[in-house]
Amino acid sequence: MKANTQVKMSEQSCEKNLSLGLSLLPIELQIEVLKALPNISSLRSLAFTCSSLYRTYSENASSIIVNILSNELGTEIISEVNATLLSSQLPPPRSIAAVREFLAEYNPHSETVAGESLFPNPAAWTLSEALVVSDLHTHVQYFADDFCSSILTRNPISGLPDPSHAPLSKAEKTRIYRVFYRVELYCNLFRIFGPRVNQRSVDARLAAEEQQEVFFDKFTPWENEQLGCIHDYLLRKLSTAFNDVAQHDVLWGEFMIEDDDHYIVANQWKQGFLSKGLAFLHQAAVAQSYEDRAALLCPNLKGDQGFLQAGLLEHEAGSDAPEHGYNPTVFPSDVEDSGAYDAWRWGLEPEDITKRYYYQYENIDLREWGYCMWDLSRLQAWGFFDKPWKSYRAERDWVERQETSEQADARMKKSWDARSRIYQRSGSGWWAEGDESKIVWKEYYGPTTIPGPNITASWPARNPSYNPKDGLQSYH
């Protein structure tokens, strides 16, 4: 503790000395120094260390903030970042009318569409708003870096290591960042915000079929496929922590929380966690111990059957495109490189390229590679177009990728019943088959005896008609 205090005092001393030195510079140079800071957090720390720097900052706040954010984020994604920020500021409770009004003005391709965007310019951001944006970008960077490293270190076609792969291009980076911000935008607009009635949330949001018109149809099919790629990736990242708790926590066993994933029917519990956004998912991804994972997930357990996976699946595959049609060069990065469009188009018949085709089951493996994210040169280097498209199609049922549905159901039921018996004996905490050493037992006086870890009575399994999920909200 003493060492940490000394380090903090040393850092504060350095900041004070630095600010005193900068305060002696001409105002023009002070402005340039502040503009050159690496992030908004550094600006807040430095600008508030002395009155001279704060005055310089406050009189030139707009240009300084924009300059720092341009360096930190890049100018290519500012439009998407701005829309995401504004969506987070819709006043609670987030009504359907407010979401509709927002989306009526939202144009994801405003960079290349004639006319001015109806959204305010980032130059109008306050310091507090800029800090929110900067913080969100740290989560976007974390997931984007992990997404790329998990794919690019190995040739997805051959399966062989690829240590000398081409570095990420500017267009690829922009494309990937943009989709992560789109996920956060979707969370802000379509997570459940409704009031609770009888301990249940009222789904105060647009239904999945309505989302098609007001949200998904604003994007091209390959952009929606990109969203599907990142959805599946985030689901995989979440599943490490989620499955650890779902397979071992006594209370989750009592509530019969599924840990498997289905393509047609989404895991509502995982979708509920996805709806909390990138900051929460980042916490889940870096939680290493069962204790940390349970402490994060247990208080936030809430199912959501109508979130992103349902939205992606809602469209009718092959249905006609919206009236505005699809333009394969909607973003500057797509003008420079057609890899995303070519990868999507490659698996379609010529007459289908103007229709809604995305998030199809047969492209599960392709989405795991992020196939609509990469430049044409990378796809060609992989040999992506060398084989017939159908050779990449998933040939097994979704659940058979992990285990058959029968095996999954039997495994989970056996685990649920065992944990339910422990819960009924007033036990809680971590459980594994054959290991109850970490169960926490509380005194509980039942109708005939005092249950505990050494009880010899045979406790029956739950009544099959009993569904503890009906009372799940009381858990929160």
Short mmCIF file of C-alpha atoms in Angstrom, two decimals:
data_model
loop_
_atom_site.label_atom_id
_atom_site.label_comp_id
_atom_site.label_asym_id
_atom_site.label_seq_id
_atom_site.Cartn_x
_atom_site.Cartn_y
_atom_site.Cartn_z
CA MET A 1 0.00 0.00 0.00
CA LYS A 2 2.83 2.39 0.92
CA ALA A 3 4.62 1.68 -2.36
CA ASN A 4 1.45 2.35 -4.36
CA THR A 5 0.94 5.64 -2.52
CA GLN A 6 4.52 6.69 -3.29
CA VAL A 7 4.10 5.85 -6.99
CA LYS A 8 0.86 7.84 -7.15
CA MET A 9 2.48 10.83 -5.43
CA SER A 10 5.41 10.62 -7.86
CA GLU A 11 3.05 10.60 -10.86
CA GLN A 12 1.13 13.56 -9.49
CA SER A 13 4.42 15.42 -8.95
CA CYS A 14 5.48 14.74 -12.56
CA GLU A 15 2.12 15.96 -13.87
CA LYS A 16 2.41 19.13 -11.79
CA ASN A 17 5.94 19.83 -13.02
CA LEU A 18 4.87 19.16 -16.61
CA SER A 19 1.87 21.47 -16.34
CA LEU A 20 3.98 24.22 -14.79
CA GLY A 21 6.43 23.96 -17.67
CA LEU A 22 3.67 24.01 -20.28
CA SER A 23 1.96 26.97 -18.65
CA LEU A 24 5.04 29.07 -19.48
CA LEU A 25 4.64 28.38 -23.21
CA PRO A 26 2.75 30.71 -25.54
CA ILE A 27 -0.94 29.89 -25.80
CA GLU A 28 -0.56 28.72 -29.41
CA LEU A 29 1.96 26.08 -28.34
CA GLN A 30 -0.16 25.05 -25.37
CA ILE A 31 -3.02 24.38 -27.78
CA GLU A 32 -0.80 22.26 -30.03
CA VAL A 33 0.50 20.25 -27.06
CA LEU A 34 -3.04 19.57 -25.85
CA LYS A 35 -4.14 18.55 -29.35
CA ALA A 36 -1.25 16.08 -29.55
CA LEU A 37 -2.29 14.15 -26.41
CA PRO A 38 -2.96 10.45 -27.08
CA ASN A 39 -6.44 10.27 -25.56
CA ILE A 40 -9.17 12.20 -23.78
CA SER A 41 -8.22 10.85 -20.35
CA SER A 42 -4.79 12.44 -20.73
CA LEU A 43 -6.47 15.73 -21.65
CA ARG A 44 -8.60 15.66 -18.53
CA SER A 45 -5.59 14.90 -16.34
CA LEU A 46 -3.38 17.60 -17.82
CA ALA A 47 -5.88 20.39 -18.41
CA PHE A 48 -7.04 20.38 -14.80
CA THR A 49 -3.58 20.55 -13.22
CA CYS A 50 -3.25 24.34 -13.41
CA SER A 51 -5.41 27.35 -14.17
CA SER A 52 -3.37 28.43 -17.20
CA LEU A 53 -3.80 25.12 -19.06
CA TYR A 54 -7.44 24.87 -18.05
CA ARG A 55 -8.10 28.34 -19.45
CA THR A 56 -6.36 27.39 -22.71
CA TYR A 57 -8.40 24.20 -22.90
CA SER A 58 -11.76 25.81 -22.06
CA GLU A 59 -11.32 28.54 -24.68
CA ASN A 60 -10.40 26.00 -27.39
CA ALA A 61 -12.21 22.90 -26.14
CA SER A 62 -13.99 22.01 -29.37
CA SER A 63 -10.95 21.96 -31.65
CA ILE A 64 -8.80 20.20 -29.02
CA ILE A 65 -11.35 17.44 -28.39
CA VAL A 66 -11.97 16.83 -32.08
CA ASN A 67 -8.25 16.69 -32.81
CA ILE A 68 -7.53 14.19 -30.02
CA LEU A 69 -10.47 11.98 -30.96
CA SER A 70 -9.46 12.06 -34.61
CA ASN A 71 -6.03 10.77 -33.59
CA GLU A 72 -7.46 8.25 -31.16
CA LEU A 73 -10.37 6.94 -33.26
CA GLY A 74 -9.51 7.85 -36.83
CA THR A 75 -11.72 10.09 -38.93
CA GLU A 76 -13.21 7.19 -40.91
CA ILE A 77 -15.47 5.96 -38.12
CA ILE A 78 -16.47 9.28 -36.53
CA SER A 79 -19.95 9.12 -38.07
CA GLU A 80 -20.64 5.68 -36.58
CA VAL A 81 -19.15 6.72 -33.25
CA ASN A 82 -21.33 9.83 -33.15
CA ALA A 83 -24.49 7.85 -33.89
CA THR A 84 -23.59 5.37 -31.14
CA LEU A 85 -23.03 8.17 -28.63
CA LEU A 86 -26.33 9.83 -29.50
CA SER A 87 -28.22 6.54 -29.25
CA SER A 88 -26.89 6.14 -25.70
CA GLN A 89 -28.32 9.57 -24.80
CA LEU A 90 -31.94 8.83 -25.67
CA PRO A 91 -33.85 9.69 -22.49
CA PRO A 92 -35.07 6.76 -20.37
CA PRO A 93 -37.36 4.98 -20.51
CA ARG A 94 -36.42 4.38 -24.13
CA SER A 95 -39.76 4.42 -25.91
CA ILE A 96 -40.49 2.85 -29.26
CA ALA A 97 -41.41 6.29 -30.57
CA ALA A 98 -38.01 7.71 -29.58
CA VAL A 99 -36.20 4.82 -31.29
CA ARG A 100 -38.27 5.25 -34.44
CA GLU A 101 -37.52 8.98 -34.51
CA PHE A 102 -33.81 8.34 -34.06
CA LEU A 103 -33.69 5.74 -36.83
CA ALA A 104 -35.69 7.98 -39.19
CA GLU A 105 -32.75 10.40 -39.08
CA TYR A 106 -29.99 7.78 -38.94
CA ASN A 107 -28.15 7.20 -42.21
CA PRO A 108 -25.20 4.83 -41.79
CA HIS A 109 -23.84 5.78 -45.22
CA SER A 110 -24.04 9.53 -44.77
CA GLU A 111 -20.35 9.82 -45.63
CA THR A 112 -21.11 9.13 -49.27
CA VAL A 113 -24.79 10.07 -49.58
CA ALA A 114 -25.65 13.52 -50.85
CA GLY A 115 -26.95 15.91 -48.26
CA GLU A 116 -25.87 16.76 -44.75
CA SER A 117 -26.27 14.39 -41.83
CA LEU A 118 -29.01 15.34 -39.41
CA PHE A 119 -26.79 14.35 -36.49
CA PRO A 120 -24.68 16.98 -34.70
CA ASN A 121 -21.02 17.30 -35.58
CA PRO A 122 -18.53 15.73 -33.11
CA ALA A 123 -17.19 19.25 -32.63
CA ALA A 124 -20.20 19.80 -30.38
CA TRP A 125 -19.14 17.05 -27.96
CA THR A 126 -18.48 18.05 -24.38
CA LEU A 127 -15.53 16.70 -22.41
CA SER A 128 -17.80 14.26 -20.58
CA GLU A 129 -19.19 12.99 -23.91
CA ALA A 130 -15.69 12.67 -25.32
CA LEU A 131 -14.68 10.63 -22.26
CA VAL A 132 -17.62 8.27 -22.87
CA VAL A 133 -16.54 7.85 -26.48
CA SER A 134 -12.89 7.31 -25.53
CA ASP A 135 -13.86 4.69 -22.95
CA LEU A 136 -16.08 2.83 -25.42
CA HIS A 137 -13.26 2.83 -27.95
CA THR A 138 -11.00 0.94 -25.53
CA HIS A 139 -13.56 -1.88 -25.54
CA VAL A 140 -13.88 -1.75 -29.33
CA GLN A 141 -10.09 -1.93 -29.66
CA TYR A 142 -9.85 -4.89 -27.30
CA PHE A 143 -12.41 -6.95 -29.19
CA ALA A 144 -11.21 -5.88 -32.65
CA ASP A 145 -7.61 -6.84 -31.82
CA ASP A 146 -8.72 -10.18 -30.36
CA PHE A 147 -11.04 -10.89 -33.31
CA CYS A 148 -8.24 -10.27 -35.80
CA SER A 149 -5.53 -12.16 -33.93
CA SER A 150 -7.81 -15.18 -33.47
CA ILE A 151 -8.31 -15.41 -37.24
CA LEU A 152 -5.20 -14.02 -38.93
CA THR A 153 -2.62 -16.14 -37.11
CA ARG A 154 -3.93 -19.17 -38.98
CA ASN A 155 -5.01 -19.59 -42.60
CA PRO A 156 -8.72 -20.40 -42.22
CA ILE A 157 -8.78 -22.32 -45.50
CA SER A 158 -5.79 -24.61 -44.96
CA GLY A 159 -5.89 -24.55 -41.17
CA LEU A 160 -2.12 -24.04 -41.08
CA PRO A 161 -0.36 -21.40 -38.93
CA ASP A 162 0.29 -18.16 -40.79
CA PRO A 163 2.84 -16.20 -38.71
CA SER A 164 3.82 -14.00 -41.66
CA HIS A 165 0.31 -12.90 -42.57
CA ALA A 166 -0.16 -9.44 -44.05
CA PRO A 167 -0.77 -6.75 -41.44
CA LEU A 168 -4.28 -5.40 -41.05
CA SER A 169 -4.99 -2.79 -43.70
CA LYS A 170 -6.59 0.55 -42.94
CA ALA A 171 -9.73 -0.49 -44.83
CA GLU A 172 -10.00 -3.75 -42.84
CA LYS A 173 -9.49 -1.98 -39.54
CA THR A 174 -12.13 0.61 -40.41
CA ARG A 175 -14.57 -2.08 -41.51
CA ILE A 176 -14.14 -4.10 -38.32
CA TYR A 177 -14.31 -1.10 -35.97
CA ARG A 178 -17.44 0.11 -37.69
CA VAL A 179 -19.25 -3.19 -37.07
CA PHE A 180 -18.35 -3.25 -33.36
CA TYR A 181 -19.80 0.23 -33.02
CA ARG A 182 -22.89 -0.98 -34.86
CA VAL A 183 -23.30 -3.72 -32.24
CA GLU A 184 -23.19 -1.10 -29.48
CA LEU A 185 -25.67 1.04 -31.42
CA TYR A 186 -28.02 -1.93 -31.70
CA CYS A 187 -27.69 -2.56 -27.95
CA ASN A 188 -28.56 1.04 -27.16
CA LEU A 189 -31.65 0.94 -29.35
CA PHE A 190 -33.03 -2.54 -28.84
CA ARG A 191 -32.16 -3.84 -25.40
CA ILE A 192 -35.18 -4.10 -23.13
CA PHE A 193 -35.84 -0.87 -21.22
CA GLY A 194 -39.48 -1.36 -20.29
CA PRO A 195 -40.90 -1.15 -16.76
CA ARG A 196 -41.51 -4.26 -14.71
CA VAL A 197 -45.00 -5.57 -14.21
CA ASN A 198 -45.43 -8.42 -11.73
CA GLN A 199 -41.63 -8.72 -11.54
CA ARG A 200 -41.33 -9.12 -15.32
CA SER A 201 -39.99 -6.64 -17.85
CA VAL A 202 -42.40 -5.29 -20.42
CA ASP A 203 -40.71 -5.54 -23.80
CA ALA A 204 -40.84 -1.85 -24.72
CA ARG A 205 -39.01 -2.10 -28.01
CA LEU A 206 -39.60 -2.81 -31.66
CA ALA A 207 -40.27 -6.46 -32.43
CA ALA A 208 -37.74 -8.33 -34.55
CA GLU A 209 -39.89 -8.15 -37.67
CA GLU A 210 -40.24 -4.38 -37.29
CA GLN A 211 -36.49 -3.99 -36.81
CA GLN A 212 -36.04 -5.33 -40.34
CA GLU A 213 -37.53 -2.23 -41.93
CA VAL A 214 -36.20 0.48 -39.63
CA PHE A 215 -32.72 -0.91 -38.93
CA PHE A 216 -31.44 -3.89 -40.94
CA ASP A 217 -32.71 -2.57 -44.28
CA LYS A 218 -30.53 0.50 -43.79
CA PHE A 219 -27.56 -1.78 -44.42
CA THR A 220 -26.59 -3.98 -47.33
CA PRO A 221 -26.81 -7.78 -46.92
CA TRP A 222 -23.02 -8.11 -46.62
CA GLU A 223 -23.01 -5.46 -43.89
CA ASN A 224 -25.67 -7.44 -42.04
CA GLU A 225 -23.54 -10.55 -42.56
CA GLN A 226 -20.65 -8.63 -40.99
CA LEU A 227 -22.92 -7.92 -38.03
CA GLY A 228 -23.64 -11.65 -37.89
CA CYS A 229 -19.90 -12.40 -37.86
CA ILE A 230 -19.34 -10.14 -34.86
CA HIS A 231 -22.47 -11.41 -33.10
CA ASP A 232 -21.18 -14.99 -33.36
CA TYR A 233 -17.70 -13.92 -32.23
CA LEU A 234 -19.04 -12.08 -29.16
CA LEU A 235 -21.19 -15.09 -28.33
CA ARG A 236 -18.07 -17.28 -28.37
CA LYS A 237 -16.21 -14.80 -26.15
CA LEU A 238 -19.09 -14.64 -23.68
CA SER A 239 -19.54 -18.41 -23.61
CA THR A 240 -16.26 -19.06 -21.77
CA ALA A 241 -17.45 -17.20 -18.67
CA PHE A 242 -21.15 -18.01 -19.15
CA ASN A 243 -20.68 -21.77 -19.54
CA ASP A 244 -18.38 -21.89 -16.52
CA VAL A 245 -21.14 -20.44 -14.33
CA ALA A 246 -24.01 -22.25 -16.08
CA GLN A 247 -22.37 -25.64 -15.60
CA HIS A 248 -21.26 -25.14 -11.99
CA ASP A 249 -23.41 -22.59 -10.13
CA VAL A 250 -26.01 -24.21 -7.86
CA LEU A 251 -28.61 -21.49 -8.30
CA TRP A 252 -28.25 -21.51 -12.09
CA GLY A 253 -28.82 -25.25 -11.96
CA GLU A 254 -31.99 -24.68 -9.95
CA PHE A 255 -33.11 -22.17 -12.58
CA MET A 256 -32.24 -24.62 -15.36
CA ILE A 257 -30.03 -22.19 -17.27
CA GLU A 258 -28.94 -23.73 -20.58
CA ASP A 259 -25.31 -23.49 -21.62
CA ASP A 260 -25.62 -24.74 -25.19
CA ASP A 261 -26.15 -22.66 -28.33
CA HIS A 262 -28.74 -23.21 -31.03
CA TYR A 263 -28.89 -21.55 -34.40
CA ILE A 264 -32.65 -21.43 -34.83
CA VAL A 265 -33.60 -20.78 -31.20
CA ALA A 266 -31.25 -18.34 -29.47
CA ASN A 267 -29.98 -18.93 -25.95
CA GLN A 268 -32.03 -16.21 -24.30
CA TRP A 269 -29.66 -15.91 -21.33
CA LYS A 270 -26.60 -15.29 -23.48
CA GLN A 271 -28.58 -12.86 -25.61
CA GLY A 272 -29.55 -11.03 -22.45
CA PHE A 273 -25.88 -10.56 -21.56
CA LEU A 274 -25.01 -9.53 -25.14
CA SER A 275 -27.63 -6.79 -24.86
CA LYS A 276 -25.67 -5.15 -22.04
CA GLY A 277 -23.06 -3.93 -24.51
CA LEU A 278 -19.32 -4.07 -25.12
CA ALA A 279 -18.15 -2.72 -21.75
CA PHE A 280 -19.96 -5.50 -19.90
CA LEU A 281 -18.82 -8.15 -22.39
CA HIS A 282 -15.22 -6.95 -21.99
CA GLN A 283 -15.51 -7.52 -18.24
CA ALA A 284 -16.83 -11.03 -18.86
CA ALA A 285 -14.09 -11.80 -21.38
CA VAL A 286 -11.23 -10.92 -19.03
CA ALA A 287 -12.72 -12.53 -15.90
CA GLN A 288 -10.46 -15.52 -15.26
CA SER A 289 -11.84 -17.21 -12.15
CA TYR A 290 -15.20 -18.76 -11.47
CA GLU A 291 -15.65 -16.36 -8.56
CA ASP A 292 -15.10 -13.30 -10.75
CA ARG A 293 -17.37 -14.65 -13.46
CA ALA A 294 -20.16 -15.50 -11.04
CA ALA A 295 -19.88 -12.13 -9.30
CA LEU A 296 -20.36 -10.40 -12.67
CA LEU A 297 -22.97 -12.63 -14.30
CA CYS A 298 -25.22 -13.77 -11.45
CA PRO A 299 -26.62 -10.34 -10.51
CA ASN A 300 -27.22 -9.53 -14.18
CA LEU A 301 -28.95 -12.71 -15.32
CA LYS A 302 -31.93 -11.80 -17.48
CA GLY A 303 -33.24 -13.62 -20.52
CA ASP A 304 -33.96 -11.91 -23.83
CA GLN A 305 -35.47 -13.98 -26.62
CA GLY A 306 -35.88 -11.05 -29.03
CA PHE A 307 -32.39 -9.61 -29.22
CA LEU A 308 -29.79 -9.50 -32.01
CA GLN A 309 -29.82 -13.14 -33.09
CA ALA A 310 -33.61 -13.01 -33.43
CA GLY A 311 -33.29 -9.78 -35.41
CA LEU A 312 -30.76 -11.28 -37.80
CA LEU A 313 -32.87 -14.39 -38.30
CA GLU A 314 -36.15 -12.56 -38.79
CA HIS A 315 -35.68 -11.58 -42.43
CA GLU A 316 -36.96 -13.83 -45.17
CA ALA A 317 -33.92 -15.13 -47.01
CA GLY A 318 -34.11 -14.33 -50.70
CA SER A 319 -36.85 -11.74 -50.32
CA ASP A 320 -36.67 -8.69 -52.50
CA ALA A 321 -34.39 -5.89 -51.44
CA PRO A 322 -35.88 -2.67 -50.06
CA GLU A 323 -36.89 -0.09 -52.64
CA HIS A 324 -33.67 1.89 -52.29
CA GLY A 325 -31.71 -1.16 -53.49
CA TYR A 326 -28.13 -2.02 -52.63
CA ASN A 327 -24.99 -0.19 -53.61
CA PRO A 328 -21.79 -2.27 -53.35
CA THR A 329 -19.66 0.84 -52.76
CA VAL A 330 -21.46 2.57 -49.93
CA PHE A 331 -18.41 3.30 -47.74
CA PRO A 332 -15.09 4.81 -48.88
CA SER A 333 -13.30 1.65 -47.69
CA ASP A 334 -15.55 -0.41 -49.98
CA VAL A 335 -14.81 1.89 -52.90
CA GLU A 336 -11.11 1.21 -52.40
CA ASP A 337 -11.54 -2.54 -51.89
CA SER A 338 -14.43 -4.84 -52.84
CA GLY A 339 -13.40 -7.83 -50.71
CA ALA A 340 -16.45 -7.70 -48.40
CA TYR A 341 -18.89 -7.49 -51.29
CA ASP A 342 -17.08 -10.11 -53.38
CA ALA A 343 -16.97 -12.60 -50.49
CA TRP A 344 -20.71 -12.21 -49.90
CA ARG A 345 -21.59 -12.31 -53.61
CA TRP A 346 -19.41 -15.37 -54.26
CA GLY A 347 -21.95 -17.73 -52.69
CA LEU A 348 -24.99 -16.44 -54.56
CA GLU A 349 -26.61 -16.94 -57.91
CA PRO A 350 -26.46 -13.81 -60.14
CA GLU A 351 -30.16 -13.11 -59.69
CA ASP A 352 -29.82 -13.20 -55.89
CA ILE A 353 -27.29 -10.43 -55.42
CA THR A 354 -30.05 -7.82 -55.13
CA LYS A 355 -31.92 -9.76 -52.44
CA ARG A 356 -31.77 -10.23 -48.70
CA TYR A 357 -29.29 -13.02 -48.02
CA TYR A 358 -27.47 -12.96 -44.71
CA TYR A 359 -27.03 -14.88 -41.46
CA GLN A 360 -27.83 -18.21 -43.10
CA TYR A 361 -27.03 -21.47 -41.32
CA GLU A 362 -24.83 -22.78 -44.12
CA ASN A 363 -22.39 -19.89 -43.59
CA ILE A 364 -21.64 -20.60 -39.92
CA ASP A 365 -18.03 -21.57 -40.63
CA LEU A 366 -17.51 -18.65 -42.99
CA ARG A 367 -18.74 -16.21 -40.36
CA GLU A 368 -16.29 -17.71 -37.88
CA TRP A 369 -13.56 -16.64 -40.32
CA GLY A 370 -15.11 -13.17 -40.58
CA TYR A 371 -15.22 -13.73 -44.33
CA CYS A 372 -16.99 -10.44 -45.14
CA MET A 373 -14.42 -8.38 -43.22
CA TRP A 374 -11.28 -8.79 -45.27
CA ASP A 375 -9.72 -7.11 -48.27
CA LEU A 376 -9.80 -8.86 -51.62
CA SER A 377 -6.02 -9.37 -51.59
CA ARG A 378 -6.16 -11.27 -48.29
CA LEU A 379 -9.02 -13.47 -49.46
CA GLN A 380 -7.10 -14.27 -52.64
CA ALA A 381 -3.93 -15.03 -50.68
CA TRP A 382 -5.90 -17.49 -48.55
CA GLY A 383 -7.21 -19.15 -51.71
CA PHE A 384 -10.73 -18.30 -50.62
CA PHE A 385 -12.17 -18.24 -54.13
CA ASP A 386 -10.26 -21.31 -55.36
CA LYS A 387 -12.83 -23.84 -54.14
CA PRO A 388 -16.56 -24.05 -54.89
CA TRP A 389 -18.54 -22.12 -52.33
CA LYS A 390 -20.61 -25.14 -51.32
CA SER A 391 -17.49 -26.95 -50.12
CA TYR A 392 -17.35 -24.53 -47.20
CA ARG A 393 -20.96 -24.94 -46.21
CA ALA A 394 -21.69 -26.42 -42.79
CA GLU A 395 -22.95 -29.96 -43.30
CA ARG A 396 -23.85 -30.79 -39.70
CA ASP A 397 -26.69 -29.57 -37.60
CA TRP A 398 -25.87 -26.56 -35.40
CA VAL A 399 -26.05 -28.47 -32.11
CA GLU A 400 -23.96 -31.33 -33.51
CA ARG A 401 -21.00 -28.97 -33.76
CA GLN A 402 -20.66 -29.37 -29.97
CA GLU A 403 -22.78 -32.35 -29.09
CA THR A 404 -26.05 -33.81 -30.25
CA SER A 405 -29.19 -32.20 -28.89
CA GLU A 406 -30.05 -35.41 -27.03
CA GLN A 407 -26.64 -35.52 -25.35
CA ALA A 408 -26.83 -31.84 -24.44
CA ASP A 409 -30.30 -32.18 -22.96
CA ALA A 410 -29.34 -35.29 -20.97
CA ARG A 411 -26.12 -33.70 -19.68
CA MET A 412 -27.86 -30.50 -18.60
CA LYS A 413 -30.84 -32.28 -16.99
CA LYS A 414 -28.55 -34.51 -14.94
CA SER A 415 -26.59 -31.48 -13.76
CA TRP A 416 -29.73 -29.41 -13.04
CA ASP A 417 -31.29 -32.16 -10.95
CA ALA A 418 -28.12 -32.64 -8.89
CA ARG A 419 -27.77 -28.93 -8.23
CA SER A 420 -31.47 -28.56 -7.49
CA ARG A 421 -31.19 -31.15 -4.72
CA ILE A 422 -28.30 -29.16 -3.25
CA TYR A 423 -30.27 -25.93 -3.53
CA GLN A 424 -33.23 -27.51 -1.74
CA ARG A 425 -30.83 -28.44 1.06
CA SER A 426 -29.85 -24.75 1.28
CA GLY A 427 -26.55 -25.11 -0.53
CA SER A 428 -25.06 -22.58 -2.93
CA GLY A 429 -21.86 -21.84 -4.81
CA TRP A 430 -19.67 -23.97 -7.09
CA TRP A 431 -20.57 -27.56 -7.87
CA ALA A 432 -19.17 -30.25 -10.12
CA GLU A 433 -20.20 -33.86 -10.53
CA GLY A 434 -18.63 -35.79 -7.67
CA ASP A 435 -17.30 -32.64 -6.00
CA GLU A 436 -19.34 -30.72 -3.43
CA SER A 437 -16.31 -29.48 -1.50
CA LYS A 438 -16.96 -25.84 -2.41
CA ILE A 439 -20.66 -25.77 -1.62
CA VAL A 440 -21.62 -23.13 0.92
CA TRP A 441 -24.22 -24.50 3.33
CA LYS A 442 -26.65 -22.36 5.28
CA GLU A 443 -28.76 -23.41 8.23
CA TYR A 444 -32.22 -24.20 7.05
CA TYR A 445 -34.96 -25.86 9.05
CA GLY A 446 -37.12 -27.89 6.72
CA PRO A 447 -40.41 -29.53 7.62
CA THR A 448 -38.84 -32.66 9.15
CA THR A 449 -35.08 -32.25 9.41
CA ILE A 450 -32.11 -29.92 9.04
CA PRO A 451 -30.64 -30.43 5.55
CA GLY A 452 -26.91 -30.15 5.20
CA PRO A 453 -23.92 -31.60 3.40
CA ASN A 454 -24.03 -34.91 5.29
CA ILE A 455 -27.74 -35.61 5.04
CA THR A 456 -28.52 -39.20 4.15
CA ALA A 457 -32.12 -38.76 3.08
CA SER A 458 -32.86 -39.22 -0.59
CA TRP A 459 -34.14 -35.93 -1.95
CA PRO A 460 -36.43 -36.31 -4.94
CA ALA A 461 -35.80 -34.56 -8.24
CA ARG A 462 -37.97 -31.58 -9.07
CA ASN A 463 -41.50 -31.93 -10.19
CA PRO A 464 -41.27 -31.89 -14.02
CA SER A 465 -44.02 -29.26 -14.13
CA TYR A 466 -42.04 -26.92 -11.86
CA ASN A 467 -40.36 -24.11 -13.72
CA PRO A 468 -38.24 -21.93 -11.44
CA LYS A 469 -37.63 -19.50 -14.30
CA ASP A 470 -41.13 -18.17 -13.63
CA GLY A 471 -39.76 -16.58 -10.49
CA LEU A 472 -36.32 -15.73 -11.84
CA GLN A 473 -36.73 -11.99 -11.57
CA SER A 474 -36.84 -12.27 -7.78
CA TYR A 475 -33.24 -13.43 -7.98
CA HIS A 476 -32.20 -9.92 -8.94
#
